[in-house]
Coordinates of N, CA and C in Angstrom, one line a residue:
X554 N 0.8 -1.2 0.0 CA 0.0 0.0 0.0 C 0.9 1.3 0.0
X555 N 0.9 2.0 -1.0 CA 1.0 3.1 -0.6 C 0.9 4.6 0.2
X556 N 1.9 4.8 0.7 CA 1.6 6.0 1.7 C 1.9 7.4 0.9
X557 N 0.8 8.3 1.5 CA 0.9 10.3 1.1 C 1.8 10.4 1.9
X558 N 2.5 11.3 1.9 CA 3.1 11.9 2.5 C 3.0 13.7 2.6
X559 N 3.2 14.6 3.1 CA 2.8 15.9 3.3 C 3.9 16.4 2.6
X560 N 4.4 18.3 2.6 CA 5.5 18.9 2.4 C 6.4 18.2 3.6
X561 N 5.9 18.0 4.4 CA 7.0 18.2 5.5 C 7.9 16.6 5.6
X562 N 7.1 15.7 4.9 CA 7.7 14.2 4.9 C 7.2 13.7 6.1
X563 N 6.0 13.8 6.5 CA 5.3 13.0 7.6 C 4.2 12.0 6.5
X564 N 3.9 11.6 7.3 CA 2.7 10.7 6.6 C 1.3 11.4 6.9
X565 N 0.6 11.4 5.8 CA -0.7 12.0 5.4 C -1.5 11.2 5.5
X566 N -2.6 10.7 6.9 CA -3.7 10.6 6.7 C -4.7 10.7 7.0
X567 N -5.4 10.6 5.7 CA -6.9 11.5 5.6 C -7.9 11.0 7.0
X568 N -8.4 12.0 6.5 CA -10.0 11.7 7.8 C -10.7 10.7 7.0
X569 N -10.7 9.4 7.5 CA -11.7 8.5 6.7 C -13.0 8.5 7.3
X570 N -13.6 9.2 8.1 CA -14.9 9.5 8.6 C -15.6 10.6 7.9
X571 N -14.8 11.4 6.5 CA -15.1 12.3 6.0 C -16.0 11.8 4.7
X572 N -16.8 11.9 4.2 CA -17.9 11.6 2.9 C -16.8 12.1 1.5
X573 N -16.1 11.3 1.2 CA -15.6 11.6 -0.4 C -16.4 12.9 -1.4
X574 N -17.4 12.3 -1.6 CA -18.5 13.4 -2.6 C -19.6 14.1 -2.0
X575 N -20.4 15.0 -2.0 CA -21.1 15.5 -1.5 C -22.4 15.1 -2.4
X576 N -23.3 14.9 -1.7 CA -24.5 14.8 -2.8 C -26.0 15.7 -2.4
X577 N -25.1 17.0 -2.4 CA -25.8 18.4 -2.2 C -25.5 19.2 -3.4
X578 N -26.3 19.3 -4.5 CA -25.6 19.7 -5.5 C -26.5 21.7 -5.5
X579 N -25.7 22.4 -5.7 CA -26.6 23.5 -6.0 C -25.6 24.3 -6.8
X580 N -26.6 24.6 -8.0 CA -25.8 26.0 -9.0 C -25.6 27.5 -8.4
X581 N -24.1 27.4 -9.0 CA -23.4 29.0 -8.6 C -24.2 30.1 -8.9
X582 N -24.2 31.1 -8.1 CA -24.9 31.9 -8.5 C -23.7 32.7 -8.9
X583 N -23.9 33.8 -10.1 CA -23.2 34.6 -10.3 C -23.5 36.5 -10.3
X584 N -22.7 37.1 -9.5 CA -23.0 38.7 -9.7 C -23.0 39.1 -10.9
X585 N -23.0 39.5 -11.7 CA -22.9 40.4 -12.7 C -22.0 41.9 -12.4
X586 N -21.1 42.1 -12.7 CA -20.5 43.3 -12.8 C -21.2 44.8 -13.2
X587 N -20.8 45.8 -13.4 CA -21.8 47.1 -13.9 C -20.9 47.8 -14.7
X588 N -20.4 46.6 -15.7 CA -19.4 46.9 -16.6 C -19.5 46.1 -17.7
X589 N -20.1 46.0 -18.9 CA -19.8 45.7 -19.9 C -19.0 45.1 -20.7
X590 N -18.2 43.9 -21.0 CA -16.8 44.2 -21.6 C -17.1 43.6 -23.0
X591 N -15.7 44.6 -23.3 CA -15.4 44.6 -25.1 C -15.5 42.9 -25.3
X592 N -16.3 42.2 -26.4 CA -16.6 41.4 -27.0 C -14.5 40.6 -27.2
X593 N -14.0 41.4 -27.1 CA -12.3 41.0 -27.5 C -12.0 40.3 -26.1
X594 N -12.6 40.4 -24.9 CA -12.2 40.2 -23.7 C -13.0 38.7 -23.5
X595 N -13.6 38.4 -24.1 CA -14.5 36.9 -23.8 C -14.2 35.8 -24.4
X596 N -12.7 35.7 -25.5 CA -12.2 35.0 -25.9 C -10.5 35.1 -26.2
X597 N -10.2 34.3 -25.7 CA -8.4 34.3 -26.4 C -8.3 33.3 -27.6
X598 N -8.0 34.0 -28.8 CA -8.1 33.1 -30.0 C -6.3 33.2 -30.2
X599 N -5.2 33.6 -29.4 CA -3.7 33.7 -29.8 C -3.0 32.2 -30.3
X600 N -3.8 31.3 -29.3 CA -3.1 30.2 -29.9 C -3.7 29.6 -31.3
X601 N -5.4 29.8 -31.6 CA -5.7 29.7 -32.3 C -5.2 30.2 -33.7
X602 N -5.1 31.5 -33.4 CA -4.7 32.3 -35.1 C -3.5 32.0 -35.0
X603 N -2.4 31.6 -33.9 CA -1.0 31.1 -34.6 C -1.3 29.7 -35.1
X604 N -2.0 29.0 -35.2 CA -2.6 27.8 -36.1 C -2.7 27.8 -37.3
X605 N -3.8 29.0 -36.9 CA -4.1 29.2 -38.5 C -3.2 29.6 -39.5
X606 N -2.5 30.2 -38.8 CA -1.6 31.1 -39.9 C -0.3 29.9 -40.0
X607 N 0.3 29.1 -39.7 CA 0.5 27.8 -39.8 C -0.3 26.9 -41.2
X608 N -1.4 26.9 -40.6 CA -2.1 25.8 -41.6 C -2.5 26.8 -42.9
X609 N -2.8 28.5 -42.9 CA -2.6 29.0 -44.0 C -1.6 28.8 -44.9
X610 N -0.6 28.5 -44.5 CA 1.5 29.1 -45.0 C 1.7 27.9 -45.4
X611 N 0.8 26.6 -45.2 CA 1.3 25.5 -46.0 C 1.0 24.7 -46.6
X612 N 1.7 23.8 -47.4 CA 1.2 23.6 -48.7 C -0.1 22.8 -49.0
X613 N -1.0 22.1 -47.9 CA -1.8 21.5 -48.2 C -2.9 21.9 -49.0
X614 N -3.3 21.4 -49.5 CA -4.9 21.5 -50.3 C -5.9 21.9 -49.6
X615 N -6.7 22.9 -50.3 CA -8.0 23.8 -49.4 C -8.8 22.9 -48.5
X616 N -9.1 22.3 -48.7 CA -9.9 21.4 -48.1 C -9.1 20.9 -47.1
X617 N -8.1 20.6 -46.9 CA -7.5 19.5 -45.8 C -7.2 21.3 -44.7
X618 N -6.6 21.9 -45.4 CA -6.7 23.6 -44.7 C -7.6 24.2 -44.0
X619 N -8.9 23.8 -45.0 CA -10.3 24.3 -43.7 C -11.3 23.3 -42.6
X620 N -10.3 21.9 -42.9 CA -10.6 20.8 -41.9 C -9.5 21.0 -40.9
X621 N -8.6 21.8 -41.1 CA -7.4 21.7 -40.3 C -7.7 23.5 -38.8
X622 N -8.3 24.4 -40.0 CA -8.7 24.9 -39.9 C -10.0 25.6 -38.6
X623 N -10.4 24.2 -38.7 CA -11.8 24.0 -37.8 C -11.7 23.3 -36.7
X624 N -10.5 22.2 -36.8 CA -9.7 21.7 -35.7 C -9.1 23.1 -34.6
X625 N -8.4 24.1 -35.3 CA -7.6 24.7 -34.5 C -8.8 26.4 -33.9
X626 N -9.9 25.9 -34.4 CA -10.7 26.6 -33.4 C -11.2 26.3 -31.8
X627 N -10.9 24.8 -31.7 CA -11.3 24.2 -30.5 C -10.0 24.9 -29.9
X628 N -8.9 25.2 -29.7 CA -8.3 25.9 -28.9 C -8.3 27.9 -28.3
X629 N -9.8 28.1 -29.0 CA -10.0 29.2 -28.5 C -10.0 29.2 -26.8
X630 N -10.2 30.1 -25.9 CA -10.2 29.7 -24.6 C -11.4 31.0 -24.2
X631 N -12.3 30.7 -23.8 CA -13.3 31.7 -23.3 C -13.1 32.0 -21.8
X632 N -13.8 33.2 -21.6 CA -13.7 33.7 -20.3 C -15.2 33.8 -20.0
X633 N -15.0 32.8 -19.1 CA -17.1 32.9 -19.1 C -17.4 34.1 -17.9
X634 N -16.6 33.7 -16.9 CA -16.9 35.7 -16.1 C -17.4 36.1 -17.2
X635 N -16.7 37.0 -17.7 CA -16.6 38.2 -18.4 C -18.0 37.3 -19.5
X636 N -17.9 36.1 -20.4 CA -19.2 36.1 -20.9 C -20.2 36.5 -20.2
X637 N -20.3 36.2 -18.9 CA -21.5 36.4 -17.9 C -21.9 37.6 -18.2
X638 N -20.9 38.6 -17.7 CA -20.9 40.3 -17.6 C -21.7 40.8 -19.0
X639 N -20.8 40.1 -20.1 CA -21.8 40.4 -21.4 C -23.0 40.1 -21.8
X640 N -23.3 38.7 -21.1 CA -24.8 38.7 -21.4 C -25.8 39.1 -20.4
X641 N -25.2 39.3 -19.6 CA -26.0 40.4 -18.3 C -26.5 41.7 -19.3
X642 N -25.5 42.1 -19.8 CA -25.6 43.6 -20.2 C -26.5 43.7 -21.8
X643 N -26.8 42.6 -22.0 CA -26.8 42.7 -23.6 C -28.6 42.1 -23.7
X644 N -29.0 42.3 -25.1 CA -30.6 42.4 -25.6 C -30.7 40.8 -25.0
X645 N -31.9 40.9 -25.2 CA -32.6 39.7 -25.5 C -32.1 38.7 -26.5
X646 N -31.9 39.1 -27.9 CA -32.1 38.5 -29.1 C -30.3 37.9 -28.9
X647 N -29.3 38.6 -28.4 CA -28.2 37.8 -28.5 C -27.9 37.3 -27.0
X648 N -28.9 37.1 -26.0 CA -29.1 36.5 -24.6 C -29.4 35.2 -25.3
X649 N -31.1 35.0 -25.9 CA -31.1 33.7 -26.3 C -29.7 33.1 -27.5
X650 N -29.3 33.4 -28.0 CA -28.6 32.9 -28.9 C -27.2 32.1 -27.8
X651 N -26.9 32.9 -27.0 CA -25.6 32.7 -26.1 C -26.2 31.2 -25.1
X652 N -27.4 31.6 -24.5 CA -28.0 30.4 -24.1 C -27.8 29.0 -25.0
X653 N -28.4 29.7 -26.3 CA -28.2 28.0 -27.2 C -27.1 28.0 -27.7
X654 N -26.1 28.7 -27.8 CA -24.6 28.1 -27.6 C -24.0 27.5 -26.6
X655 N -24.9 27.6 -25.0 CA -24.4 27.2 -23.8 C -23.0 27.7 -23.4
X656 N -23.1 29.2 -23.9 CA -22.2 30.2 -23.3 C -22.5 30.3 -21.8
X657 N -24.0 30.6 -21.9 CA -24.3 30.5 -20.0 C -25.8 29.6 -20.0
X658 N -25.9 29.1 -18.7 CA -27.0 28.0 -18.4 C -27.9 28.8 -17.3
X659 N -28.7 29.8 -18.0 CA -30.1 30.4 -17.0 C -30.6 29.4 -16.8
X660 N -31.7 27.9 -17.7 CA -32.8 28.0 -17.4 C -32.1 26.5 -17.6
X661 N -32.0 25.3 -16.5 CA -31.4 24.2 -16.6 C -32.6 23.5 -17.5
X662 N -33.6 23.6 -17.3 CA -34.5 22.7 -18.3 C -34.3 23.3 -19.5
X663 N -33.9 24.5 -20.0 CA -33.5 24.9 -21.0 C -31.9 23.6 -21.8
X664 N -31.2 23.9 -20.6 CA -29.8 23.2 -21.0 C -30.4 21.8 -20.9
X665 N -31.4 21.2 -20.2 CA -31.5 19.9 -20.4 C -32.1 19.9 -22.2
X666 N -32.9 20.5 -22.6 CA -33.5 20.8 -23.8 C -32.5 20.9 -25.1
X667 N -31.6 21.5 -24.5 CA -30.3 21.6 -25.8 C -29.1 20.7 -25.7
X668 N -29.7 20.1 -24.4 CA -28.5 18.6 -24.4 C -27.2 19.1 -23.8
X669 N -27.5 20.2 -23.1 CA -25.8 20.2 -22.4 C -25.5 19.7 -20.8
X670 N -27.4 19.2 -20.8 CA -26.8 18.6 -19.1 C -27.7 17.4 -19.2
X671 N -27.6 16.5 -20.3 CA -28.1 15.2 -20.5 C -27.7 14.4 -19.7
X672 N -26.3 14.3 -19.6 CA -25.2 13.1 -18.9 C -25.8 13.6 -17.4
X673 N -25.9 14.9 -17.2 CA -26.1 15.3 -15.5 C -27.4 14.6 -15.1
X674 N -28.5 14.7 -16.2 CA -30.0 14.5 -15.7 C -30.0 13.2 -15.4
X675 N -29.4 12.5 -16.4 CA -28.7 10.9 -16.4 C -28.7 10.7 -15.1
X676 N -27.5 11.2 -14.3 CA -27.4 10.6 -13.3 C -28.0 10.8 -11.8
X677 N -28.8 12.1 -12.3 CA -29.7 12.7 -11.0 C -30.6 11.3 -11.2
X678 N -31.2 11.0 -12.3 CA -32.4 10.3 -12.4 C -31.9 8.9 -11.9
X679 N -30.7 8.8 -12.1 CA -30.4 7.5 -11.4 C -30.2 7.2 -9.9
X680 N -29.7 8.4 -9.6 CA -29.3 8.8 -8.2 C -30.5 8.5 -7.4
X681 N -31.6 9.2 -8.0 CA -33.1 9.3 -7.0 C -34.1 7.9 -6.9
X682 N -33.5 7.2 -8.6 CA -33.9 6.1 -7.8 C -33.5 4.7 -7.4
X683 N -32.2 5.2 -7.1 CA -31.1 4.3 -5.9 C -31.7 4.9 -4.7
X684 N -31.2 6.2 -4.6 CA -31.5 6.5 -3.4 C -32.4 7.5 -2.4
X685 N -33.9 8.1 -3.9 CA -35.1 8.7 -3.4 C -34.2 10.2 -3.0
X686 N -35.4 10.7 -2.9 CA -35.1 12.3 -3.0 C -34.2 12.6 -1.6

């Protein structure tokens, strides 16, 4: 068996009277700021566009370029704060749209609806009936 050990080189051990997982689950609430931010601030595309400009500059064929292309968008990195801040601040018409991209999750039966918390409903519905509400 292996032993933890601490910084200090003593041996580490846990509280085993402590519950591993908690099965209290509640969504974060978030503040909204009273600041707006520039649409430039809710994404870092640097590693992205050094991709691109890579898979522009070489020799492959268009097609393997805008498949390569679409690949190196998955390394954008969003700032969902700051998404928050923006869709706090912003209409209706691009609130819903950010919703159905699941930029942010107002209305969970909504996100059950668009499939981004299927796997979660999955296992609540399993949970309750192992072990009732």
């Amino acid at each position: 068996m292996l032993k933890q050990i601490n910084l200090f080189g003593t041996e580490f051990k846990p509280d085993e009277n402590l519950e591993k997982y908690s099965t209290k689950i509640e969504a974060p609430i978030y503040e909204p700021k009273n600041i707006k931010p520039h649409l430039l601030e809710l994404c870092d595309r640097s590693k992205t566009n050094r991709l691109i400009k890579e898979i522009e500059s070489s020799p492959l064929d268009e097609e393997e370029k805008t498949f390569l292309i679409d690949a190196a968008k998955r390394h954008n990195v969003f700032n969902y704060e700051k998404i928050a801040d923006y869709y706090a601040h912003s209409n209706s018409d691009i609130q819903q749209l950010m919703e159905r991209s699941g930029l942010v999750i107002i209305d969970f039966n909504k996100a059950i609806e668009y499939g981004y918390v299927k796997l979660c409903d999955e296992i609540r519905k399993q949970y309750l009936e192992q072990y009732g509400e």
